[in-house]
Short mmCIF file of C-alpha atoms in Angstrom, two decimals:
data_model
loop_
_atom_site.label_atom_id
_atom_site.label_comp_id
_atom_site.label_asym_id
_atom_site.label_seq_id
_atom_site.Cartn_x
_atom_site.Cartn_y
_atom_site.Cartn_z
CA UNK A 234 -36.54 -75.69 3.06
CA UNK A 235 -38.56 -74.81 6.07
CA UNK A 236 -41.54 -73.31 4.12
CA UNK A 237 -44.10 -71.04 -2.35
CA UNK A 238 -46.81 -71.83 -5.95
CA UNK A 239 -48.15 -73.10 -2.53
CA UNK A 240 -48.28 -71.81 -0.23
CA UNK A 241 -32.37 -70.00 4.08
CA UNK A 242 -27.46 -70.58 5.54
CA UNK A 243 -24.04 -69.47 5.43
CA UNK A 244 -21.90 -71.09 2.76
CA UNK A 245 -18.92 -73.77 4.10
CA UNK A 246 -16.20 -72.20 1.27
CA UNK A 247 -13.09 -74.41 1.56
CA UNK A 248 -9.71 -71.53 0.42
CA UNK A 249 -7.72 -73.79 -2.56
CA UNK A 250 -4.00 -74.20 -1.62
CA UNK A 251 -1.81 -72.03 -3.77
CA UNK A 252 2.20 -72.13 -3.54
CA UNK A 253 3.59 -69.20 -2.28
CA UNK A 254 5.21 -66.34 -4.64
CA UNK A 255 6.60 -63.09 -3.97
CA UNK A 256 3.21 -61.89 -5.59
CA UNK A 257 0.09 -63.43 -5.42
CA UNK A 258 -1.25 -65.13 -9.25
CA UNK A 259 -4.27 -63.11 -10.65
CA UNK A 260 -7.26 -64.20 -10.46
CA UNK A 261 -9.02 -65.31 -13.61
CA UNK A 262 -11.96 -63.26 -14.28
CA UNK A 263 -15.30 -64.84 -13.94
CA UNK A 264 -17.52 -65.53 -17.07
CA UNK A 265 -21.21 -64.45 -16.72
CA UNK A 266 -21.96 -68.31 -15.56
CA UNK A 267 -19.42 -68.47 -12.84
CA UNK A 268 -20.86 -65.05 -11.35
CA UNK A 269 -24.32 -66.41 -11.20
CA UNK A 270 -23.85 -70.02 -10.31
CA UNK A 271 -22.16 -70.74 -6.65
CA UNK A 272 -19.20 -73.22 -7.78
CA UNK A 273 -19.80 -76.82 -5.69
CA UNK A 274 -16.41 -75.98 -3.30
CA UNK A 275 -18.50 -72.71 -2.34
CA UNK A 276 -21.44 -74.29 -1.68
CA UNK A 277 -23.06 -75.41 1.18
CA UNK A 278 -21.77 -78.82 2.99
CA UNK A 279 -25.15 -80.33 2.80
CA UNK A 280 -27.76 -80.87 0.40
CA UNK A 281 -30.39 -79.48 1.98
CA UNK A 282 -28.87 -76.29 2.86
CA UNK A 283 -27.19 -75.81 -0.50
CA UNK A 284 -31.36 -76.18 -1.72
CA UNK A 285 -32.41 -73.52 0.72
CA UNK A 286 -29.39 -71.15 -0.03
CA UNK A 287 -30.08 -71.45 -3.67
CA UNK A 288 -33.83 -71.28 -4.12
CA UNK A 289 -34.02 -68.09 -1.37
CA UNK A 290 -34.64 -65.65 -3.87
CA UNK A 291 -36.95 -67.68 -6.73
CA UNK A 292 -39.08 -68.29 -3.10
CA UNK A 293 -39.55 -64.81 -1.90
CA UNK A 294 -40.82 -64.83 -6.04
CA UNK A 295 -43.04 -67.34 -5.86
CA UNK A 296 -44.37 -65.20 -2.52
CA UNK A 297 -44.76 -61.97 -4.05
CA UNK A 298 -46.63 -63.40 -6.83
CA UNK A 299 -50.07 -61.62 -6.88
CA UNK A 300 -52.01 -65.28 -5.96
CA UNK A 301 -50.14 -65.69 -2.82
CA UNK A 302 -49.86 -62.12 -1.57
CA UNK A 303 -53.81 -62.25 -1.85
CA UNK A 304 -54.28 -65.26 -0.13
CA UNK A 305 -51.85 -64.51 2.76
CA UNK A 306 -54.49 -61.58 3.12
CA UNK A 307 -57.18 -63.88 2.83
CA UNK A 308 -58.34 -62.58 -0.38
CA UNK A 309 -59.31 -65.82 -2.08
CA UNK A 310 -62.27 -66.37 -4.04
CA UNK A 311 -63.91 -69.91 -4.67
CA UNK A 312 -62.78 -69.55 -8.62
CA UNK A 313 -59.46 -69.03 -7.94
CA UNK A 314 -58.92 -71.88 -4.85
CA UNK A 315 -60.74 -74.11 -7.11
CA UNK A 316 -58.25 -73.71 -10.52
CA UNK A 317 -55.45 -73.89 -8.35
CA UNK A 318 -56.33 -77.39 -6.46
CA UNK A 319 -57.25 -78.70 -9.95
CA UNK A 320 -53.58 -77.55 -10.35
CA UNK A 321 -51.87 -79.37 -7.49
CA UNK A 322 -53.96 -82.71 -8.16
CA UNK A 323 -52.76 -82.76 -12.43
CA UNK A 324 -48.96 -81.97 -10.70
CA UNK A 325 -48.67 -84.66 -8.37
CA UNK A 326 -50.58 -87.55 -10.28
CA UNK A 327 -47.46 -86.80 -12.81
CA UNK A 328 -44.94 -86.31 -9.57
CA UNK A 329 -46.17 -89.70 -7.70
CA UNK A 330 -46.30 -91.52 -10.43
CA UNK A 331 -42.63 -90.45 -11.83
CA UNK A 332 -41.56 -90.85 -8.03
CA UNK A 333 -43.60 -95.12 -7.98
CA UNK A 334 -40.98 -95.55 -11.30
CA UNK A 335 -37.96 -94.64 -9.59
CA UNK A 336 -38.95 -95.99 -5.75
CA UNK A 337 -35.95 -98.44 -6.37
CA UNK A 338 -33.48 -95.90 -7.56
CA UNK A 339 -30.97 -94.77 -5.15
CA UNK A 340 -31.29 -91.59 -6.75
CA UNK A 341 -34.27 -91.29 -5.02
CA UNK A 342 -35.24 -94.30 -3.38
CA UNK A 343 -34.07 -92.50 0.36
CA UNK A 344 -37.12 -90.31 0.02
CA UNK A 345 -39.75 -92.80 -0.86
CA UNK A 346 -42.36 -92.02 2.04
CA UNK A 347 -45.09 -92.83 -0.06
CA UNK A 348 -47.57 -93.33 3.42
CA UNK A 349 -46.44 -90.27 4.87
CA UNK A 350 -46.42 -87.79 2.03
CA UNK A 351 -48.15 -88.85 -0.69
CA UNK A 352 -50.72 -86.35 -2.14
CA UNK A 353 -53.26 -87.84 -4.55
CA UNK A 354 -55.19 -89.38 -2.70
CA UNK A 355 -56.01 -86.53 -1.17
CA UNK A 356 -56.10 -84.54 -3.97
CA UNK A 357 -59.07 -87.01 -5.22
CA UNK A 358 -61.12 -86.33 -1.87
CA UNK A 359 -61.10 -82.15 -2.87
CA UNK A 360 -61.88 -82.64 -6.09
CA UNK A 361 -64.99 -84.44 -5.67
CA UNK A 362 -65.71 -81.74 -2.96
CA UNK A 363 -65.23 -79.03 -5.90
CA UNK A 364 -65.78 -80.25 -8.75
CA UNK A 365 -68.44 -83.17 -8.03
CA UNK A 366 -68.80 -86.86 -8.60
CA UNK A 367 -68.17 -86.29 -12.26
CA UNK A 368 -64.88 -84.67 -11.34
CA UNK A 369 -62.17 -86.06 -13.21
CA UNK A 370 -64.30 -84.67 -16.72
CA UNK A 371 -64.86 -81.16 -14.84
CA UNK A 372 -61.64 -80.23 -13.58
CA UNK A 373 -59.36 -78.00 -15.93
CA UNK A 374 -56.25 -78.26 -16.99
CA UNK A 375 -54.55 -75.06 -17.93
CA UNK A 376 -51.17 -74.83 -20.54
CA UNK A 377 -49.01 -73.76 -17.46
CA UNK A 378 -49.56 -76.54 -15.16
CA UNK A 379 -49.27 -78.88 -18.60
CA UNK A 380 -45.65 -77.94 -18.84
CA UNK A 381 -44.95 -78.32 -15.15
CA UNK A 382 -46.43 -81.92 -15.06
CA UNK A 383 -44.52 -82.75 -19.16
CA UNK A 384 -41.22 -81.10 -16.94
CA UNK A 385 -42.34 -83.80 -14.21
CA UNK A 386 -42.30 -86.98 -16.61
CA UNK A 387 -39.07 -85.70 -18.44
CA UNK A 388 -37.16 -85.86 -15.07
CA UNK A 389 -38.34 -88.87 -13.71
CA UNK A 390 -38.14 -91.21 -17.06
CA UNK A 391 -35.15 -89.50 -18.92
CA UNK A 392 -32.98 -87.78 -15.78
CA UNK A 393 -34.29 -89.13 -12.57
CA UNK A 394 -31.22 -87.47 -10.06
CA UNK A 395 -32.89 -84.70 -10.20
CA UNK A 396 -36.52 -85.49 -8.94
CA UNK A 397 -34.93 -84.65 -5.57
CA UNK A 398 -35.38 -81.58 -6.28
CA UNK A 399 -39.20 -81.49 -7.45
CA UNK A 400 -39.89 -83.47 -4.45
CA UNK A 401 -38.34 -81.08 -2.06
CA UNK A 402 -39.92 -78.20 -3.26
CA UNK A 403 -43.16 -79.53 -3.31
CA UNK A 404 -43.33 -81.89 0.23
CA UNK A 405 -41.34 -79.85 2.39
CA UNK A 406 -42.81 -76.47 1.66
CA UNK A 407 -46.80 -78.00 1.89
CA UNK A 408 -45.58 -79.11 5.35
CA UNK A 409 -44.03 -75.63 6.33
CA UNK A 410 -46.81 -73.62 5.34
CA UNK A 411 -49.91 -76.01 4.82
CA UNK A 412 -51.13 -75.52 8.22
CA UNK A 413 -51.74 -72.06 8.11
CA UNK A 414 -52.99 -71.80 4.54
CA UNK A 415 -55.22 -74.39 5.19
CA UNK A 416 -57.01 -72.19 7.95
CA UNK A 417 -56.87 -69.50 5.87
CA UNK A 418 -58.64 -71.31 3.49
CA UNK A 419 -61.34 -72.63 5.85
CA UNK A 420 -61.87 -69.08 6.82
CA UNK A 421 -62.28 -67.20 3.72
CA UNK A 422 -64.20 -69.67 2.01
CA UNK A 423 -66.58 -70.63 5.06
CA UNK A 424 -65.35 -74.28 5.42
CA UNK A 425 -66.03 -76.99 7.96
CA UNK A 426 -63.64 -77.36 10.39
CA UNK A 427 -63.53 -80.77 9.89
CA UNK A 428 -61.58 -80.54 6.62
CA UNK A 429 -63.33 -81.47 3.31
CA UNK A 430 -62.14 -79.42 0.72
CA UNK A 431 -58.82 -78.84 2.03
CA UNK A 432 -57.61 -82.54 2.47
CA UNK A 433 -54.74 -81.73 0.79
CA UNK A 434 -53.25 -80.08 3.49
CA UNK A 435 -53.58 -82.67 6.10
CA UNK A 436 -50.53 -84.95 6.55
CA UNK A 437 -52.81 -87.30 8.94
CA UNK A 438 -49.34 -90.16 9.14
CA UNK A 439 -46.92 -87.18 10.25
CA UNK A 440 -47.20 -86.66 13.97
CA UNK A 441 -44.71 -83.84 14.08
CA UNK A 442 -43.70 -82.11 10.86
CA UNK A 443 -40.88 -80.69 12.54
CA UNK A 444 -39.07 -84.41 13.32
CA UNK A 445 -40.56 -85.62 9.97
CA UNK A 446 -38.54 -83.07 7.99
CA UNK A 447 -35.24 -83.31 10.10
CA UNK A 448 -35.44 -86.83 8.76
CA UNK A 449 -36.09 -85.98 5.40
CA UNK A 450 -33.10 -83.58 5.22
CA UNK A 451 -31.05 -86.18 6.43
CA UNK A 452 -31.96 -88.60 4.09
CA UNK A 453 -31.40 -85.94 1.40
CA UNK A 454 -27.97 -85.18 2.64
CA UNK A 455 -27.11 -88.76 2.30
CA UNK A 456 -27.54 -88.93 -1.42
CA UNK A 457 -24.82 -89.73 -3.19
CA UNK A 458 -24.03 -87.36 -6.31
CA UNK A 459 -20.92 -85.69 -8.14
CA UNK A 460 -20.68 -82.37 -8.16
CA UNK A 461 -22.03 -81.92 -11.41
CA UNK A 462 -25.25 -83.18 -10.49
CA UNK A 463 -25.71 -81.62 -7.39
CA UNK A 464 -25.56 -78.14 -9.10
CA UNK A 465 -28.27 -79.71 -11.88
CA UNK A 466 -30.18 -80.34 -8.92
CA UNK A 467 -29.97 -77.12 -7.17
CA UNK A 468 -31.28 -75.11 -10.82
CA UNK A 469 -34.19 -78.11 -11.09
CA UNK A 470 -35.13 -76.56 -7.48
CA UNK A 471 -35.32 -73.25 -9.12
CA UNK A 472 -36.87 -74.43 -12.29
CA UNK A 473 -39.64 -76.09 -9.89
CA UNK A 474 -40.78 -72.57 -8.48
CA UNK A 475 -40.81 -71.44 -11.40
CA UNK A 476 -43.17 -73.59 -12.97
CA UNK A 477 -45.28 -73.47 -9.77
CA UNK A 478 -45.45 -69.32 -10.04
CA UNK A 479 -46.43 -69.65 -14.01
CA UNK A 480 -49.46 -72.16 -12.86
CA UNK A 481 -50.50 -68.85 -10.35
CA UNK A 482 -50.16 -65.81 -13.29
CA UNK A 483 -53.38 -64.04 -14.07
CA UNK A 484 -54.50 -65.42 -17.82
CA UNK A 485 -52.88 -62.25 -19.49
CA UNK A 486 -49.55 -63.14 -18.32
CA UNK A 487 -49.64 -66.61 -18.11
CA UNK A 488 -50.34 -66.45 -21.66
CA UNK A 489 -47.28 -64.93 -22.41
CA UNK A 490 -43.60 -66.52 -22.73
CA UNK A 491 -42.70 -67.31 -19.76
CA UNK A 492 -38.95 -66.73 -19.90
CA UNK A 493 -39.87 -62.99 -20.25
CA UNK A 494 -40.76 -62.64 -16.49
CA UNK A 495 -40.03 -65.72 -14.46
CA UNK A 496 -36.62 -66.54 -15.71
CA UNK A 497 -34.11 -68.33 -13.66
CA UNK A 498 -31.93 -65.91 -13.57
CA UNK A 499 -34.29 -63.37 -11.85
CA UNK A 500 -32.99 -62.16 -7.90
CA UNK A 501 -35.13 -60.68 -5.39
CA UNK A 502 -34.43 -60.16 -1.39
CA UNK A 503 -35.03 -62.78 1.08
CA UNK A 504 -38.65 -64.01 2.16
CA UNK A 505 -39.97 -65.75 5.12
CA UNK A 506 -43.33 -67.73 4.47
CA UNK A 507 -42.37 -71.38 3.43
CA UNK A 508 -44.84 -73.30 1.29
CA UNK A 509 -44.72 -74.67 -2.19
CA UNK A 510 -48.89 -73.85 -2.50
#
């Protein structure tokens, strides 16, 4: 994913031999599933490609929501850049620490850049900007990004294939887009230039984001899964945007079910902006 609740590829289809006949078999008719699921021999060759091809239209989403359309605009208030670092920090305590349980797992253990991409540390320096010294009793913790960090521990303790996909959607987009929503930031909110407050978006161990994520989409495409799990992975992807836009609704929505609006199911045309802010 090269870039959203921060901040696309052809398909390789491989034609199945059939034996010849005077007339060609019918085709079966699709159930509802098979028309809104790519089947694995249509997908993508790679991983990371198949990720990109199947979260395109749950990103352009996540950009539309109203959150990110305003802060592409630089319409941010303090408030609202406040409640959603509080946010990001509760998400990746619960995505670090799920990724430190399964560092050894070869499910994952390809993508363990712990020096390189790790967040909470960070995380920890903004809040005390924010919030204060007496952060960690200040900073709130709203239903929506509850269920995003409860989906976080189910995955890693009870189905850990598929933190892949939390992990992509979360480190490659903040190093897509984190550059230029952190000077947003800085600007509409009056910030140093020197950073506080926006730590989060520094990757100070990457020296080029572009090499660091060629390397990171190799080592994705060199995970080893069946079919099966590769397409559970590609709907986690989804299912991660999704609980990244629900942490961005205004109250009266996010309130609300939240299958009623953001389902997974939901298609929209293709976006350009890549971030997972």
């Amino acid at each position: 994913m090269d870039g959203a609740a921060a901040l696309g590829t052809a398909s390789l289809a491989r034609p199945s031999a059939r034996p010849e006949t005077s007339e060609p078999a019918p085709e079966p008719a699709p159930s509802a599933g098979q028309m809104e699921r790519p089947q694995p021999d249509s997908m993508p060759q790679d991983l990371s490609e198949a990720l990109k091809e199947a979260t395109k239209e749950v990103h352009v989403q996540a950009e539309n929501a109203e959150f990110m359309k305003n802060f592409q605009k630089g319409q941010v208030t303090q408030k609202g850049f406040k409640l959603v670092m509080a946010s990001l920090y509760h998400i990746y305590v619960a995505l670090e620490e799920e990724i430190e349980r399964n560092r050894d797992n070869p499910v994952y253990a390809p993508l363990y850049f712990p020096e390189e991409l790790h967040r909470k540390a960070a995380l920890e320096r903004d809040m005390a900007f924010w919030y204060g010294t007496r952060w960690q009793e200040a900073i709130p913790y709203t239903q929506a990004t509850r269920r995003y960090v409860r989906r976080l521990q189910d995955v890693g303790r009870r189905q850990p294939e598929l933190l892949v996909a939390h992990a992509y959607t979360r480190y490659l987009g903040d190093l897509s887009g984190g550059q230029v929503l952190k000077k947003i930031a800085q600007k509409a909110l009056a910030l140093p230039s020197s950073g506080e407050g926006v730590d989060f978006f520094t990757f100070p161990n990457i020296a080029s984001p572009t090499k660091f994520k060629q390397l990171y989409r190799s080592r994705m495409n060199s995970l080893e899964m069946t079919p099966e799990v590769r397409q559970r992975v590609l709907e986690e992807a989804k299912t991660a945007f999704l609980l990244n836009i629900q942490t961005r609704l205004p109250r009266r929505l996010r309130e609300g079910s939240p299958s009623s609006a953001f389902s997974p199911r939901h298609r929209s045309s293709d976006g350009s902006l890549r971030s997972a802010f």
